[in-house]
């Protein structure tokens, strides 16, 4: 229950941010057709038992783009360097604690939100509980049933893609809110919110604050002679030169 509540809290926070940074409601995001329905998920399996790997490969054929590694240390770096949508970790290592790998994946920024499914043996309830407390998303008990594996994997991938979509929406909306679409420069809204901070900092540091205001002379003549597309191009080039020369 604690694990599920933690996941829901994360999603709720992202949904709140998305809905408060956009004029549209969350319904638009919910109604979108997420890629989970038509895109094969990229999944990493970390398991040192060859027979287990072959069985899971057979189960997920045509259902997942599955990478396999037998070494948990190599698996950690592989997970960090590749954009996986789920990592499945076996508990059946001869001389390695799989929960240590789960903890490492949760502590790394790049893999913090990647779903982790633990593949456990009968009698490992205590290890599963510790895994859930560390942040694994789900688990399967051996012998693994193909339909259960497919369903649980699909659920985790769908949740990850939904949360990724929310994060991207929040980031994009914030960026759109403070930048001009044509030039890419900061807009009036950014100035209004940022200028007071600059004044406060200048006052605290007892340093002068300079403001430069620029204007493009005879700009209407450019629009009249070359059309609005020509005028837009001049504005974009002017903005490019500003960015190149002004901090």
CSV table of C-alpha atoms in Angstrom, one decimal, residues 26-183:
chain,number,residue,atom,x,y,z
A,26,UNK,CA,-6.0,17.4,-17.4
A,27,UNK,CA,-8.7,15.7,-19.5
A,28,UNK,CA,-6.8,16.5,-22.7
A,29,UNK,CA,-3.8,14.6,-21.4
A,30,UNK,CA,-5.9,11.7,-20.2
A,31,UNK,CA,-7.7,11.4,-23.5
A,32,UNK,CA,-4.5,11.2,-25.6
A,33,UNK,CA,-3.6,7.9,-27.2
A,34,UNK,CA,-0.4,7.1,-25.4
A,35,UNK,CA,2.4,5.2,-27.3
A,36,UNK,CA,2.0,2.2,-25.0
A,37,UNK,CA,-0.8,0.9,-27.3
A,38,UNK,CA,1.2,0.8,-30.5
A,39,UNK,CA,4.9,1.1,-29.6
A,40,UNK,CA,7.0,-1.8,-28.4
A,41,UNK,CA,8.5,-1.0,-24.9
A,42,UNK,CA,12.2,-1.1,-24.4
A,43,UNK,CA,12.9,-3.4,-21.4
A,44,UNK,CA,16.1,-4.5,-19.6
A,45,UNK,CA,16.3,-8.0,-17.9
A,46,UNK,CA,19.0,-8.5,-15.4
A,47,UNK,CA,19.2,-12.3,-14.6
A,48,UNK,CA,22.2,-14.6,-14.4
A,49,UNK,CA,20.3,-17.8,-14.9
A,50,UNK,CA,20.3,-18.8,-18.6
A,51,UNK,CA,17.2,-21.0,-18.4
A,52,UNK,CA,15.2,-18.1,-16.8
A,53,UNK,CA,16.4,-15.6,-19.4
A,54,UNK,CA,15.4,-17.9,-22.3
A,55,UNK,CA,11.9,-18.5,-20.8
A,56,UNK,CA,11.3,-14.8,-20.3
A,57,UNK,CA,12.6,-14.0,-23.8
A,58,UNK,CA,10.1,-16.5,-25.2
A,59,UNK,CA,7.3,-15.0,-23.2
A,60,UNK,CA,8.0,-11.4,-24.3
A,61,UNK,CA,8.7,-12.1,-28.0
A,62,UNK,CA,6.9,-9.5,-30.1
A,63,UNK,CA,5.7,-7.9,-26.9
A,64,UNK,CA,8.9,-6.1,-25.8
A,65,UNK,CA,12.3,-5.0,-27.1
A,66,UNK,CA,14.2,-7.0,-24.6
A,67,UNK,CA,17.9,-6.4,-23.7
A,68,UNK,CA,19.5,-9.0,-21.4
A,69,UNK,CA,22.5,-8.8,-19.1
A,70,UNK,CA,23.7,-11.5,-16.7
A,71,UNK,CA,26.0,-9.2,-14.7
A,72,UNK,CA,24.2,-6.9,-12.2
A,73,UNK,CA,27.1,-4.4,-12.2
A,74,UNK,CA,27.0,-4.1,-16.0
A,75,UNK,CA,23.2,-4.0,-15.8
A,76,UNK,CA,23.3,-0.9,-13.6
A,77,UNK,CA,25.5,1.1,-16.1
A,78,UNK,CA,23.4,-0.2,-19.0
A,79,UNK,CA,20.2,1.0,-17.4
A,80,UNK,CA,21.8,4.4,-16.7
A,81,UNK,CA,23.0,4.8,-20.3
A,82,UNK,CA,19.9,3.6,-22.2
A,83,UNK,CA,16.3,4.9,-22.0
A,84,UNK,CA,14.5,1.8,-20.8
A,85,UNK,CA,10.8,1.8,-19.9
A,86,UNK,CA,11.1,-1.0,-17.4
A,87,UNK,CA,13.9,-2.9,-15.7
A,88,UNK,CA,13.2,-6.5,-14.5
A,89,UNK,CA,15.6,-7.8,-11.9
A,90,UNK,CA,15.9,-11.4,-10.8
A,91,UNK,CA,16.6,-12.2,-7.1
A,92,UNK,CA,18.4,-15.4,-8.0
A,93,UNK,CA,22.0,-14.2,-8.0
A,94,UNK,CA,24.6,-16.4,-6.4
A,95,UNK,CA,26.7,-13.7,-4.8
A,96,UNK,CA,24.9,-10.4,-5.2
A,97,UNK,CA,22.1,-8.7,-3.3
A,98,UNK,CA,19.5,-7.6,-6.0
A,99,UNK,CA,18.0,-5.0,-3.6
A,100,UNK,CA,21.3,-3.2,-3.7
A,101,UNK,CA,20.9,-2.8,-7.4
A,102,UNK,CA,17.3,-1.6,-6.9
A,103,UNK,CA,18.6,1.0,-4.4
A,104,UNK,CA,21.3,2.2,-6.8
A,105,UNK,CA,18.8,2.6,-9.6
A,106,UNK,CA,16.5,4.6,-7.4
A,107,UNK,CA,19.3,6.9,-6.2
A,108,UNK,CA,20.4,7.8,-9.8
A,109,UNK,CA,18.7,10.8,-11.4
A,110,UNK,CA,18.5,9.1,-14.8
A,111,UNK,CA,16.9,5.9,-13.5
A,112,UNK,CA,14.9,7.3,-10.6
A,113,UNK,CA,11.5,7.0,-12.3
A,114,UNK,CA,12.2,3.9,-14.4
A,115,UNK,CA,9.7,1.1,-13.2
A,116,UNK,CA,11.4,-1.9,-11.5
A,117,UNK,CA,9.8,-5.3,-11.5
A,118,UNK,CA,11.4,-7.9,-9.1
A,119,UNK,CA,11.4,-11.5,-10.2
A,120,UNK,CA,11.3,-13.4,-6.9
A,121,UNK,CA,11.2,-17.0,-5.7
A,122,UNK,CA,8.7,-18.6,-3.3
A,123,UNK,CA,9.6,-17.9,0.3
A,124,UNK,CA,11.2,-14.5,-0.4
A,125,UNK,CA,8.3,-12.4,1.0
A,126,UNK,CA,10.6,-10.5,3.4
A,127,UNK,CA,12.9,-9.5,0.5
A,128,UNK,CA,9.9,-8.4,-1.6
A,129,UNK,CA,8.7,-6.2,1.3
A,130,UNK,CA,12.1,-4.6,1.6
A,131,UNK,CA,12.2,-4.1,-2.1
A,132,UNK,CA,8.8,-2.3,-2.1
A,133,UNK,CA,10.1,0.0,0.7
A,134,UNK,CA,13.1,0.7,-1.5
A,135,UNK,CA,10.9,1.8,-4.4
A,136,UNK,CA,10.4,-1.2,-6.7
A,137,UNK,CA,7.1,-0.9,-8.5
A,138,UNK,CA,6.0,-4.5,-8.7
A,139,UNK,CA,7.1,-8.1,-8.4
A,140,UNK,CA,6.4,-11.5,-9.9
A,141,UNK,CA,6.7,-14.9,-8.2
A,142,UNK,CA,8.2,-17.8,-10.0
A,143,UNK,CA,7.1,-19.8,-11.9
A,144,UNK,CA,6.2,-16.8,-13.9
A,145,UNK,CA,2.9,-16.9,-15.9
A,146,UNK,CA,3.1,-15.3,-19.3
A,147,UNK,CA,-0.2,-13.4,-19.1
A,148,UNK,CA,0.6,-12.0,-15.7
A,149,UNK,CA,4.1,-10.9,-16.8
A,150,UNK,CA,2.7,-9.2,-19.9
A,151,UNK,CA,-0.1,-7.5,-18.0
A,152,UNK,CA,2.2,-6.2,-15.2
A,153,UNK,CA,4.8,-5.0,-17.7
A,154,UNK,CA,2.1,-3.2,-19.7
A,155,UNK,CA,0.8,-1.5,-16.6
A,156,UNK,CA,4.2,-0.2,-15.6
A,157,UNK,CA,5.1,1.0,-19.1
A,158,UNK,CA,1.8,2.8,-19.5
A,159,UNK,CA,2.2,4.6,-16.1
A,160,UNK,CA,5.7,5.6,-17.0
A,161,UNK,CA,4.7,7.0,-20.4
A,162,UNK,CA,1.8,8.9,-18.8
A,163,UNK,CA,4.1,10.5,-16.2
A,164,UNK,CA,6.7,11.3,-18.8
A,165,UNK,CA,4.0,13.0,-20.8
A,166,UNK,CA,3.0,15.1,-17.8
A,167,UNK,CA,6.6,16.1,-17.1
A,168,UNK,CA,7.1,17.1,-20.7
A,169,UNK,CA,3.9,19.1,-20.6
A,170,UNK,CA,4.9,21.0,-17.5
A,171,UNK,CA,8.4,21.8,-18.9
A,172,UNK,CA,7.0,22.9,-22.3
A,173,UNK,CA,4.3,25.0,-20.7
A,174,UNK,CA,6.6,26.8,-18.4
A,175,UNK,CA,9.0,27.5,-21.3
A,176,UNK,CA,6.1,28.7,-23.5
A,177,UNK,CA,4.9,31.0,-20.7
A,178,UNK,CA,8.1,32.9,-20.4
A,179,UNK,CA,9.5,33.0,-23.9
A,180,UNK,CA,8.4,34.6,-27.2
A,181,UNK,CA,7.5,32.1,-29.8
A,182,UNK,CA,8.9,34.0,-32.7
A,183,UNK,CA,12.3,35.0,-31.4
